[in-house]
Amino acid sequence: MTAPHETARRPDALTLEVVELVGEVVARFHADYEKAAAEHALTGAQARLLSLLSLEPLPMRKLARRLKCEPSNVTGLVDRLEARGLVERRPDPADRRVKLAAATQEGRRVARSLRESLRFAREPLAGLSEGERVALRDALRRMVGADG
Amino acid sequence: MTAPHETARRPDALTLEVVELVGEVVARFHADYEKAAAEHALTGAQARLLSLLSLEPLPMRKLARRLKCEPSNVTGLVDRLEARGLVERRPDPADRRVKLAAATQEGRRVARSLRESLRFAREPLAGLSEGERVALRDALRRMVGADG
DNA sequence: CAGGTTGCTTAAGTTACTGAAACAACCATG
DNA sequence: CATGGTTGTTTCAGTAACTTAAGCAACCTG
């Protein structure tokens, strides 16, 4: 470490390059996700929702929190997936206000297939040695841990 | 390196964690970008377009290519920014079909301010040592170089 | 100059999103 | 146990981002 808060003020060339690269990875990851979703005739938002539901049924409200959007938005998303038979609404036996959104069997099948075709983040990683992957993991850990 | 294509088939725990972390960084970066844009009363798409134009004026068609969307979409984006005085349309002296979208002075000012408030990718990087940043850079380089 | 191509816009339609208002069911508290 | 506030979901109205198809003007080429 050379000068503690220097990078926050006027970033050096190294930091700038890393920022650039992170931006590139973000763009690539995003495009890849949308493409994989589109191959399954899903939008990105629908794919994210379906992925969540493929693990466990969730109340609308909790879905909204996970997706970081308003509950009224989730209504529409679930509507569209339900119309295609990928998701269904069930009553919550414990609370009659609540509706549990759950992936149907077909929904889980699509989610699995989607997960498998989402290979961007994994494929380029295969080119890294174990040591490099460990270093990358540590750096990323500290990045996401930094301003949580 | 232990087993060459192993990770592509059934990823080990390390790879899975890195994938997870990359996803986290992507989500964080995205949210941060949208937030910074919103602070300037811009949507993400508007912010991206304005950033491009803050460097140089561009024909609508080229703008569409850069943003990876249809030209008809760019029309609307530029319309909204133009209505707010951040962008203007100029004729291209060389080709009367072409309209050059250019950031106004106010538009450049907003773009600069936006750039400065976009600190996610930089701030957490400050917590990394130079050695870590170099390792991160190298890993990212190989990731983006891998499947260009 | 006729005819195809290129650049932009308009029009129509979908999805994703938000905020406000409505409604039912839950859960106090007096 | 009634009253009233809170919570979960939906509906509605409105905006932005996007796509495709169609239209129009200017370009270019034979």
mmCIF file of C-alpha atoms (C1' of nucleotides) in Angstrom:
data_model
loop_
_atom_site.group_PDB
_atom_site.id
_atom_site.type_symbol
_atom_site.label_atom_id
_atom_site.label_comp_id
_atom_site.label_asym_id
_atom_site.label_seq_id
_atom_site.Cartn_x
_atom_site.Cartn_y
_atom_site.Cartn_z
ATOM 1 C CA MET A 1 0.000 0.000 0.000
ATOM 2 C CA THR A 2 1.411 3.353 -1.019
ATOM 3 C CA ALA A 3 -0.986 6.191 -0.176
ATOM 4 C CA PRO A 4 -4.198 5.265 1.658
ATOM 5 C CA HIS A 5 -6.994 7.410 0.276
ATOM 6 C CA GLU A 6 -5.295 8.447 -2.884
ATOM 7 C CA THR A 7 -7.372 6.245 -5.145
ATOM 8 C CA ALA A 8 -10.635 7.724 -3.929
ATOM 9 C CA ARG A 9 -9.535 11.217 -4.928
ATOM 10 C CA ARG A 10 -7.732 11.001 -8.226
ATOM 11 C CA PRO A 11 -7.639 7.425 -9.398
ATOM 12 C CA ASP A 12 -4.430 6.124 -10.900
ATOM 13 C CA ALA A 13 -4.212 4.326 -14.233
ATOM 14 C CA LEU A 14 -4.466 0.908 -12.630
ATOM 15 C CA THR A 15 -7.682 1.743 -10.823
ATOM 16 C CA LEU A 16 -9.133 3.285 -13.938
ATOM 17 C CA GLU A 17 -8.397 0.164 -15.915
ATOM 18 C CA VAL A 18 -10.007 -2.027 -13.306
ATOM 19 C CA VAL A 19 -13.074 0.206 -13.313
ATOM 20 C CA GLU A 20 -13.223 -0.062 -17.073
ATOM 21 C CA LEU A 21 -12.888 -3.831 -16.906
ATOM 22 C CA VAL A 22 -15.572 -4.153 -14.267
ATOM 23 C CA GLY A 23 -17.863 -2.118 -16.505
ATOM 24 C CA GLU A 24 -17.086 -4.433 -19.377
ATOM 25 C CA VAL A 25 -17.792 -7.524 -17.293
ATOM 26 C CA VAL A 26 -21.043 -6.012 -16.080
ATOM 27 C CA ALA A 27 -22.175 -5.242 -19.624
ATOM 28 C CA ARG A 28 -21.155 -8.691 -20.828
ATOM 29 C CA PHE A 29 -22.860 -10.454 -17.955
ATOM 30 C CA HIS A 30 -26.025 -8.489 -18.467
ATOM 31 C CA ALA A 31 -26.192 -9.062 -22.202
ATOM 32 C CA ASP A 32 -25.567 -12.741 -21.688
ATOM 33 C CA TYR A 33 -28.337 -12.997 -19.136
ATOM 34 C CA GLU A 34 -30.857 -11.245 -21.358
ATOM 35 C CA LYS A 35 -29.867 -13.431 -24.274
ATOM 36 C CA ALA A 36 -30.212 -16.633 -22.291
ATOM 37 C CA ALA A 37 -33.605 -15.449 -21.074
ATOM 38 C CA ALA A 38 -34.698 -14.540 -24.592
ATOM 39 C CA GLU A 39 -33.767 -18.014 -25.796
ATOM 40 C CA HIS A 40 -36.410 -19.270 -23.420
ATOM 41 C CA ALA A 41 -38.862 -16.591 -24.541
ATOM 42 C CA LEU A 42 -38.493 -14.788 -21.232
ATOM 43 C CA THR A 43 -37.540 -11.224 -20.442
ATOM 44 C CA GLY A 44 -34.759 -10.559 -17.942
ATOM 45 C CA ALA A 45 -37.214 -9.635 -15.215
ATOM 46 C CA GLN A 46 -39.273 -12.755 -15.805
ATOM 47 C CA ALA A 47 -36.155 -14.913 -15.743
ATOM 48 C CA ARG A 48 -35.037 -13.456 -12.432
ATOM 49 C CA LEU A 49 -38.449 -14.010 -10.893
ATOM 50 C CA LEU A 50 -38.707 -17.557 -12.186
ATOM 51 C CA SER A 51 -35.226 -18.369 -10.894
ATOM 52 C CA LEU A 52 -36.237 -17.260 -7.420
ATOM 53 C CA LEU A 53 -39.411 -19.312 -7.515
ATOM 54 C CA SER A 54 -37.620 -22.389 -8.786
ATOM 55 C CA LEU A 55 -36.033 -22.674 -5.349
ATOM 56 C CA GLU A 56 -39.150 -22.163 -3.225
ATOM 57 C CA PRO A 57 -42.624 -20.632 -3.402
ATOM 58 C CA LEU A 58 -42.738 -17.076 -2.123
ATOM 59 C CA PRO A 59 -45.414 -14.554 -1.189
ATOM 60 C CA MET A 60 -45.787 -11.670 -3.622
ATOM 61 C CA ARG A 61 -44.540 -9.218 -1.065
ATOM 62 C CA LYS A 62 -41.314 -11.099 -0.445
ATOM 63 C CA LEU A 63 -40.782 -11.468 -4.163
ATOM 64 C CA ALA A 64 -40.991 -7.715 -4.498
ATOM 65 C CA ARG A 65 -38.372 -7.248 -1.811
ATOM 66 C CA ARG A 66 -36.039 -9.765 -3.452
ATOM 67 C CA LEU A 67 -36.443 -8.111 -6.824
ATOM 68 C CA LYS A 68 -36.178 -4.659 -5.303
ATOM 69 C CA CYS A 69 -39.370 -3.375 -6.864
ATOM 70 C CA GLU A 70 -42.929 -2.516 -5.887
ATOM 71 C CA PRO A 71 -45.429 -5.289 -5.166
ATOM 72 C CA SER A 72 -47.755 -3.923 -7.825
ATOM 73 C CA ASN A 73 -45.069 -4.636 -10.374
ATOM 74 C CA VAL A 74 -44.758 -8.244 -9.257
ATOM 75 C CA THR A 75 -48.479 -8.708 -9.863
ATOM 76 C CA GLY A 76 -47.923 -8.069 -13.562
ATOM 77 C CA LEU A 77 -44.821 -10.218 -13.822
ATOM 78 C CA VAL A 78 -46.522 -13.170 -12.163
ATOM 79 C CA ASP A 79 -49.626 -12.602 -14.297
ATOM 80 C CA ARG A 80 -47.609 -13.027 -17.459
ATOM 81 C CA LEU A 81 -45.735 -16.091 -16.236
ATOM 82 C CA GLU A 82 -48.942 -17.606 -14.926
ATOM 83 C CA ALA A 83 -50.602 -17.099 -18.305
ATOM 84 C CA ARG A 84 -47.854 -19.278 -19.752
ATOM 85 C CA GLY A 85 -48.175 -21.958 -17.146
ATOM 86 C CA LEU A 86 -44.733 -21.432 -15.637
ATOM 87 C CA VAL A 87 -45.960 -20.106 -12.317
ATOM 88 C CA GLU A 88 -49.106 -20.532 -10.249
ATOM 89 C CA ARG A 89 -50.674 -18.681 -7.333
ATOM 90 C CA ARG A 90 -51.593 -20.678 -4.255
ATOM 91 C CA PRO A 91 -53.315 -19.558 -1.101
ATOM 92 C CA ASP A 92 -51.199 -19.399 2.033
ATOM 93 C CA PRO A 93 -52.901 -21.654 4.599
ATOM 94 C CA ALA A 94 -51.511 -19.536 7.435
ATOM 95 C CA ASP A 95 -52.698 -16.135 6.183
ATOM 96 C CA ARG A 96 -55.602 -15.691 3.838
ATOM 97 C CA ARG A 97 -54.339 -12.326 2.587
ATOM 98 C CA VAL A 98 -51.173 -13.865 1.210
ATOM 99 C CA LYS A 99 -50.776 -15.426 -2.197
ATOM 100 C CA LEU A 100 -47.832 -17.731 -2.682
ATOM 101 C CA ALA A 101 -46.309 -17.670 -6.122
ATOM 102 C CA ALA A 102 -44.821 -21.044 -7.015
ATOM 103 C CA ALA A 103 -43.075 -22.375 -10.097
ATOM 104 C CA THR A 104 -44.974 -25.142 -11.835
ATOM 105 C CA GLN A 105 -43.141 -28.274 -12.940
ATOM 106 C CA GLU A 106 -42.763 -26.722 -16.383
ATOM 107 C CA GLY A 107 -41.530 -23.535 -14.719
ATOM 108 C CA ARG A 108 -38.843 -25.419 -12.843
ATOM 109 C CA ARG A 109 -37.834 -27.174 -16.032
ATOM 110 C CA VAL A 110 -37.423 -23.851 -17.822
ATOM 111 C CA ALA A 111 -35.517 -22.406 -14.863
ATOM 112 C CA ARG A 112 -33.105 -25.330 -14.881
ATOM 113 C CA SER A 113 -32.522 -25.031 -18.589
ATOM 114 C CA LEU A 114 -31.992 -21.307 -18.191
ATOM 115 C CA ARG A 115 -29.449 -21.839 -15.450
ATOM 116 C CA GLU A 116 -27.510 -24.212 -17.647
ATOM 117 C CA SER A 117 -27.424 -21.881 -20.606
ATOM 118 C CA LEU A 118 -26.157 -19.078 -18.430
ATOM 119 C CA ARG A 119 -22.533 -19.852 -18.866
ATOM 120 C CA PHE A 120 -20.826 -16.496 -19.329
ATOM 121 C CA ALA A 121 -19.595 -16.023 -15.809
ATOM 122 C CA ARG A 122 -18.391 -19.614 -15.670
ATOM 123 C CA GLU A 123 -16.770 -20.162 -19.037
ATOM 124 C CA PRO A 124 -14.141 -17.438 -18.959
ATOM 125 C CA LEU A 125 -13.369 -18.498 -15.422
ATOM 126 C CA ALA A 126 -12.240 -21.842 -16.722
ATOM 127 C CA GLY A 127 -9.275 -20.089 -18.275
ATOM 128 C CA LEU A 128 -8.016 -18.995 -14.887
ATOM 129 C CA SER A 129 -5.737 -21.093 -12.740
ATOM 130 C CA GLU A 130 -6.841 -22.020 -9.262
ATOM 131 C CA GLY A 131 -4.506 -19.425 -7.799
ATOM 132 C CA GLU A 132 -5.976 -16.753 -10.011
ATOM 133 C CA ARG A 133 -9.489 -17.749 -9.097
ATOM 134 C CA VAL A 134 -8.631 -17.544 -5.418
ATOM 135 C CA ALA A 135 -7.139 -14.079 -5.896
ATOM 136 C CA LEU A 136 -10.172 -12.993 -7.868
ATOM 137 C CA ARG A 137 -12.505 -14.338 -5.230
ATOM 138 C CA ASP A 138 -10.672 -12.519 -2.457
ATOM 139 C CA ALA A 139 -10.686 -9.235 -4.328
ATOM 140 C CA LEU A 140 -14.375 -9.551 -5.169
ATOM 141 C CA ARG A 141 -15.218 -10.502 -1.609
ATOM 142 C CA ARG A 142 -13.596 -7.368 -0.347
ATOM 143 C CA MET A 143 -15.297 -5.300 -3.023
ATOM 144 C CA VAL A 144 -18.778 -6.465 -2.144
ATOM 145 C CA GLY A 145 -18.017 -6.466 1.545
ATOM 146 C CA ALA A 146 -16.658 -2.938 1.393
ATOM 147 C CA ASP A 147 -19.825 -0.875 1.091
ATOM 148 C CA GLY A 148 -22.586 -3.313 1.853
ATOM 149 C CA MET B 1 -4.011 -26.032 -13.182
ATOM 150 C CA THR B 2 -5.451 -29.372 -12.141
ATOM 151 C CA ALA B 3 -7.988 -30.589 -14.691
ATOM 152 C CA PRO B 4 -8.470 -28.452 -17.816
ATOM 153 C CA HIS B 5 -12.163 -28.499 -18.739
ATOM 154 C CA GLU B 6 -13.443 -29.669 -15.423
ATOM 155 C CA THR B 7 -14.847 -26.302 -14.401
ATOM 156 C CA ALA B 8 -16.917 -25.946 -17.534
ATOM 157 C CA ARG B 9 -18.713 -29.221 -16.794
ATOM 158 C CA ARG B 10 -19.373 -29.389 -13.082
ATOM 159 C CA PRO B 11 -18.067 -26.272 -11.423
ATOM 160 C CA ASP B 12 -16.313 -26.612 -8.109
ATOM 161 C CA ALA B 13 -17.181 -24.608 -5.015
ATOM 162 C CA LEU B 14 -14.552 -21.968 -5.745
ATOM 163 C CA THR B 15 -15.880 -21.278 -9.223
ATOM 164 C CA LEU B 16 -19.428 -21.168 -7.938
ATOM 165 C CA GLU B 17 -18.490 -18.603 -5.335
ATOM 166 C CA VAL B 18 -16.748 -16.453 -7.906
ATOM 167 C CA VAL B 19 -19.794 -16.647 -10.168
ATOM 168 C CA GLU B 20 -21.954 -15.611 -7.249
ATOM 169 C CA LEU B 21 -19.659 -12.714 -6.443
ATOM 170 C CA VAL B 22 -19.563 -11.543 -10.029
ATOM 171 C CA GLY B 23 -23.345 -11.559 -10.024
ATOM 172 C CA GLU B 24 -23.329 -9.520 -6.859
ATOM 173 C CA VAL B 25 -20.904 -6.987 -8.308
ATOM 174 C CA VAL B 26 -22.987 -6.725 -11.456
ATOM 175 C CA ALA B 27 -26.156 -6.076 -9.459
ATOM 176 C CA ARG B 28 -24.398 -3.538 -7.259
ATOM 177 C CA PHE B 29 -22.822 -1.737 -10.175
ATOM 178 C CA HIS B 30 -26.128 -1.574 -11.966
ATOM 179 C CA ALA B 31 -28.061 -0.295 -8.978
ATOM 180 C CA ASP B 32 -25.400 2.300 -8.355
ATOM 181 C CA TYR B 33 -25.548 3.495 -11.923
ATOM 182 C CA GLU B 34 -29.327 3.813 -11.880
ATOM 183 C CA LYS B 35 -29.177 5.633 -8.575
ATOM 184 C CA ALA B 36 -26.566 8.091 -9.788
ATOM 185 C CA ALA B 37 -28.661 8.686 -12.908
ATOM 186 C CA ALA B 38 -31.802 9.183 -10.847
ATOM 187 C CA GLU B 39 -30.032 11.789 -8.725
ATOM 188 C CA HIS B 40 -29.695 13.774 -11.917
ATOM 189 C CA ALA B 41 -33.302 13.068 -12.866
ATOM 190 C CA LEU B 42 -32.173 10.751 -15.641
ATOM 191 C CA THR B 43 -33.037 7.147 -16.382
ATOM 192 C CA GLY B 44 -30.226 4.670 -16.933
ATOM 193 C CA ALA B 45 -30.741 4.670 -20.689
ATOM 194 C CA GLN B 46 -30.699 8.463 -20.810
ATOM 195 C CA ALA B 47 -27.539 8.563 -18.724
ATOM 196 C CA ARG B 48 -25.751 6.133 -21.023
ATOM 197 C CA LEU B 49 -26.757 8.117 -24.074
ATOM 198 C CA LEU B 50 -25.746 11.420 -22.550
ATOM 199 C CA SER B 51 -22.386 9.999 -21.504
ATOM 200 C CA LEU B 52 -21.686 8.968 -25.072
ATOM 201 C CA LEU B 53 -22.646 12.379 -26.400
ATOM 202 C CA SER B 54 -20.563 14.199 -23.831
ATOM 203 C CA LEU B 55 -17.496 12.936 -25.666
ATOM 204 C CA GLU B 56 -18.559 13.767 -29.218
ATOM 205 C CA PRO B 57 -21.679 14.393 -31.294
ATOM 206 C CA LEU B 58 -22.968 11.296 -33.040
ATOM 207 C CA PRO B 59 -25.491 10.498 -35.770
ATOM 208 C CA MET B 60 -28.626 8.782 -34.499
ATOM 209 C CA ARG B 61 -27.749 5.622 -36.334
ATOM 210 C CA LYS B 62 -24.330 5.300 -34.731
ATOM 211 C CA LEU B 63 -25.848 6.047 -31.362
ATOM 212 C CA ALA B 64 -28.208 3.115 -31.834
ATOM 213 C CA ARG B 65 -25.305 0.824 -32.636
ATOM 214 C CA ARG B 66 -23.386 1.928 -29.562
ATOM 215 C CA LEU B 67 -26.396 1.436 -27.327
ATOM 216 C CA LYS B 68 -27.230 -1.862 -29.029
ATOM 217 C CA CYS B 69 -30.807 -0.915 -29.754
ATOM 218 C CA GLU B 70 -32.995 0.100 -32.698
ATOM 219 C CA PRO B 71 -32.694 3.580 -34.174
ATOM 220 C CA SER B 72 -36.378 4.214 -33.582
ATOM 221 C CA ASN B 73 -35.726 3.833 -29.885
ATOM 222 C CA VAL B 74 -32.970 6.422 -29.968
ATOM 223 C CA THR B 75 -35.397 8.907 -31.468
ATOM 224 C CA GLY B 76 -37.463 8.803 -28.292
ATOM 225 C CA LEU B 77 -34.474 8.953 -25.969
ATOM 226 C CA VAL B 78 -33.051 11.984 -27.737
ATOM 227 C CA ASP B 79 -36.512 13.576 -27.844
ATOM 228 C CA ARG B 80 -36.776 13.442 -24.073
ATOM 229 C CA LEU B 81 -33.268 14.738 -23.483
ATOM 230 C CA GLU B 82 -33.746 17.449 -26.058
ATOM 231 C CA ALA B 83 -36.955 18.551 -24.354
ATOM 232 C CA ARG B 84 -34.859 19.163 -21.256
ATOM 233 C CA GLY B 85 -32.152 21.057 -23.068
ATOM 234 C CA LEU B 86 -29.426 18.495 -22.439
ATOM 235 C CA VAL B 87 -29.058 17.434 -26.042
ATOM 236 C CA GLU B 88 -29.674 19.048 -29.402
ATOM 237 C CA ARG B 89 -30.032 17.832 -32.955
ATOM 238 C CA ARG B 90 -27.821 19.419 -35.585
ATOM 239 C CA PRO B 91 -27.802 18.871 -39.308
ATOM 240 C CA ASP B 92 -24.801 17.045 -40.710
ATOM 241 C CA PRO B 93 -23.262 19.346 -43.303
ATOM 242 C CA ALA B 94 -21.980 16.372 -45.256
ATOM 243 C CA ASP B 95 -25.274 14.481 -45.509
ATOM 244 C CA ARG B 96 -28.659 16.092 -45.196
ATOM 245 C CA ARG B 97 -30.324 12.842 -44.153
ATOM 246 C CA VAL B 98 -28.208 12.606 -41.027
ATOM 247 C CA LYS B 99 -29.001 14.272 -37.728
ATOM 248 C CA LEU B 100 -26.146 14.690 -35.318
ATOM 249 C CA ALA B 101 -27.123 14.442 -31.688
ATOM 250 C CA ALA B 102 -24.872 16.605 -29.524
ATOM 251 C CA ALA B 103 -24.768 17.342 -25.821
ATOM 252 C CA THR B 104 -25.460 20.975 -24.987
ATOM 253 C CA GLN B 105 -23.238 22.793 -22.516
ATOM 254 C CA GLU B 106 -25.746 21.962 -19.801
ATOM 255 C CA GLY B 107 -25.755 18.365 -21.027
ATOM 256 C CA ARG B 108 -21.990 18.123 -20.694
ATOM 257 C CA ARG B 109 -22.190 19.639 -17.253
ATOM 258 C CA VAL B 110 -24.715 17.010 -16.161
ATOM 259 C CA ALA B 111 -22.637 14.249 -17.728
ATOM 260 C CA ARG B 112 -19.545 15.371 -15.848
ATOM 261 C CA SER B 113 -21.422 15.536 -12.576
ATOM 262 C CA LEU B 114 -22.863 12.103 -13.263
ATOM 263 C CA ARG B 115 -19.438 10.667 -13.926
ATOM 264 C CA GLU B 116 -18.191 12.006 -10.639
ATOM 265 C CA SER B 117 -21.041 10.612 -8.618
ATOM 266 C CA LEU B 118 -20.515 7.188 -10.147
ATOM 267 C CA ARG B 119 -18.101 5.982 -7.586
ATOM 268 C CA PHE B 120 -19.132 2.402 -6.860
ATOM 269 C CA ALA B 121 -16.503 0.655 -8.877
ATOM 270 C CA ARG B 122 -13.839 2.993 -7.590
ATOM 271 C CA GLU B 123 -14.576 3.251 -3.876
ATOM 272 C CA PRO B 124 -14.420 -0.393 -2.902
ATOM 273 C CA LEU B 125 -11.292 -0.661 -5.004
ATOM 274 C CA ALA B 126 -9.596 1.745 -2.658
ATOM 275 C CA GLY B 127 -9.644 -0.967 -0.030
ATOM 276 C CA LEU B 128 -7.480 -3.222 -2.161
ATOM 277 C CA SER B 129 -3.715 -3.151 -2.074
ATOM 278 C CA GLU B 130 -1.823 -2.477 -5.263
ATOM 279 C CA GLY B 131 -0.931 -6.146 -5.527
ATOM 280 C CA GLU B 132 -4.565 -7.130 -5.213
ATOM 281 C CA ARG B 133 -5.607 -4.602 -7.804
ATOM 282 C CA VAL B 134 -3.025 -5.956 -10.218
ATOM 283 C CA ALA B 135 -4.249 -9.499 -9.638
ATOM 284 C CA LEU B 136 -7.831 -8.376 -10.111
ATOM 285 C CA ARG B 137 -6.950 -6.543 -13.288
ATOM 286 C CA ASP B 138 -5.185 -9.566 -14.743
ATOM 287 C CA ALA B 139 -8.054 -11.896 -13.927
ATOM 288 C CA LEU B 140 -10.617 -9.498 -15.393
ATOM 289 C CA ARG B 141 -8.519 -8.970 -18.499
ATOM 290 C CA ARG B 142 -8.468 -12.674 -19.145
ATOM 291 C CA MET B 143 -12.170 -12.929 -18.457
ATOM 292 C CA VAL B 144 -13.140 -10.282 -20.971
ATOM 293 C CA GLY B 145 -10.506 -11.408 -23.432
ATOM 294 C CA ALA B 146 -11.659 -15.004 -23.183
ATOM 295 C CA ASP B 147 -14.840 -14.956 -25.236
ATOM 296 C CA GLY B 148 -14.821 -11.619 -27.032
ATOM 297 C "C1'" DC C 1 -33.279 10.236 -64.084
ATOM 298 C "C1'" DA C 2 -35.038 5.681 -62.260
ATOM 299 C "C1'" DG C 3 -34.488 2.698 -58.610
ATOM 300 C "C1'" DG C 4 -32.461 0.858 -54.789
ATOM 301 C "C1'" DT C 5 -30.296 1.998 -50.378
ATOM 302 C "C1'" DT C 6 -29.679 4.664 -46.160
ATOM 303 C "C1'" DG C 7 -31.079 7.664 -42.048
ATOM 304 C "C1'" DC C 8 -34.572 9.199 -39.374
ATOM 305 C "C1'" DT C 9 -39.193 9.440 -37.703
ATOM 306 C "C1'" DT C 10 -43.988 7.914 -36.758
ATOM 307 C "C1'" DA C 11 -47.234 4.596 -35.321
ATOM 308 C "C1'" DA C 12 -48.822 0.675 -32.823
ATOM 309 C "C1'" DG C 13 -47.973 -2.587 -29.485
ATOM 310 C "C1'" DT C 14 -45.510 -4.965 -25.358
ATOM 311 C "C1'" DT C 15 -43.108 -5.017 -20.984
ATOM 312 C "C1'" DA C 16 -41.383 -2.998 -16.843
ATOM 313 C "C1'" DC C 17 -41.908 0.027 -13.707
ATOM 314 C "C1'" DT C 18 -44.102 3.647 -10.134
ATOM 315 C "C1'" DG C 19 -47.540 5.827 -6.961
ATOM 316 C "C1'" DA C 20 -52.212 6.122 -5.391
ATOM 317 C "C1'" DA C 21 -56.390 4.146 -4.220
ATOM 318 C "C1'" DA C 22 -59.365 0.063 -3.083
ATOM 319 C "C1'" DC C 23 -60.230 -4.112 -0.545
ATOM 320 C "C1'" DA C 24 -59.860 -7.949 2.452
ATOM 321 C "C1'" DA C 25 -57.821 -10.093 6.234
ATOM 322 C "C1'" DC C 26 -54.960 -9.651 10.137
ATOM 323 C "C1'" DC C 27 -54.026 -7.928 14.832
ATOM 324 C "C1'" DA C 28 -54.145 -4.896 18.505
ATOM 325 C "C1'" DT C 29 -56.373 -2.116 22.329
ATOM 326 C "C1'" DG C 30 -59.646 -0.565 25.102
ATOM 327 C "C1'" DC D 1 -65.569 -8.294 20.916
ATOM 328 C "C1'" DA D 2 -65.965 -4.177 18.328
ATOM 329 C "C1'" DT D 3 -63.005 -0.507 16.388
ATOM 330 C "C1'" DG D 4 -59.333 0.894 14.035
ATOM 331 C "C1'" DG D 5 -54.817 0.719 12.276
ATOM 332 C "C1'" DT D 6 -51.678 -2.214 9.601
ATOM 333 C "C1'" DT D 7 -50.502 -5.507 5.962
ATOM 334 C "C1'" DG D 8 -50.835 -8.110 1.360
ATOM 335 C "C1'" DT D 9 -52.564 -7.914 -3.048
ATOM 336 C "C1'" DT D 10 -54.612 -5.999 -6.895
ATOM 337 C "C1'" DT D 11 -56.305 -2.351 -10.085
ATOM 338 C "C1'" DC D 12 -55.650 1.920 -12.351
ATOM 339 C "C1'" DA D 13 -53.362 5.587 -14.563
ATOM 340 C "C1'" DG D 14 -49.260 7.105 -16.249
ATOM 341 C "C1'" DT D 15 -44.225 7.015 -17.982
ATOM 342 C "C1'" DA D 16 -40.082 5.045 -20.102
ATOM 343 C "C1'" DA D 17 -37.846 1.711 -22.896
ATOM 344 C "C1'" DC D 18 -38.041 -1.157 -26.245
ATOM 345 C "C1'" DT D 19 -39.525 -3.643 -31.016
ATOM 346 C "C1'" DT D 20 -41.358 -4.075 -35.781
ATOM 347 C "C1'" DA D 21 -43.402 -2.083 -39.789
ATOM 348 C "C1'" DA D 22 -44.237 1.620 -42.594
ATOM 349 C "C1'" DG D 23 -43.227 6.174 -44.404
ATOM 350 C "C1'" DC D 24 -40.385 9.892 -46.248
ATOM 351 C "C1'" DA D 25 -36.430 12.313 -47.749
ATOM 352 C "C1'" DA D 26 -31.870 12.359 -49.338
ATOM 353 C "C1'" DC D 27 -28.182 9.766 -51.204
ATOM 354 C "C1'" DC D 28 -25.908 7.113 -54.848
ATOM 355 C "C1'" DT D 29 -25.346 4.318 -58.980
ATOM 356 C "C1'" DG D 30 -26.118 2.608 -63.588
#
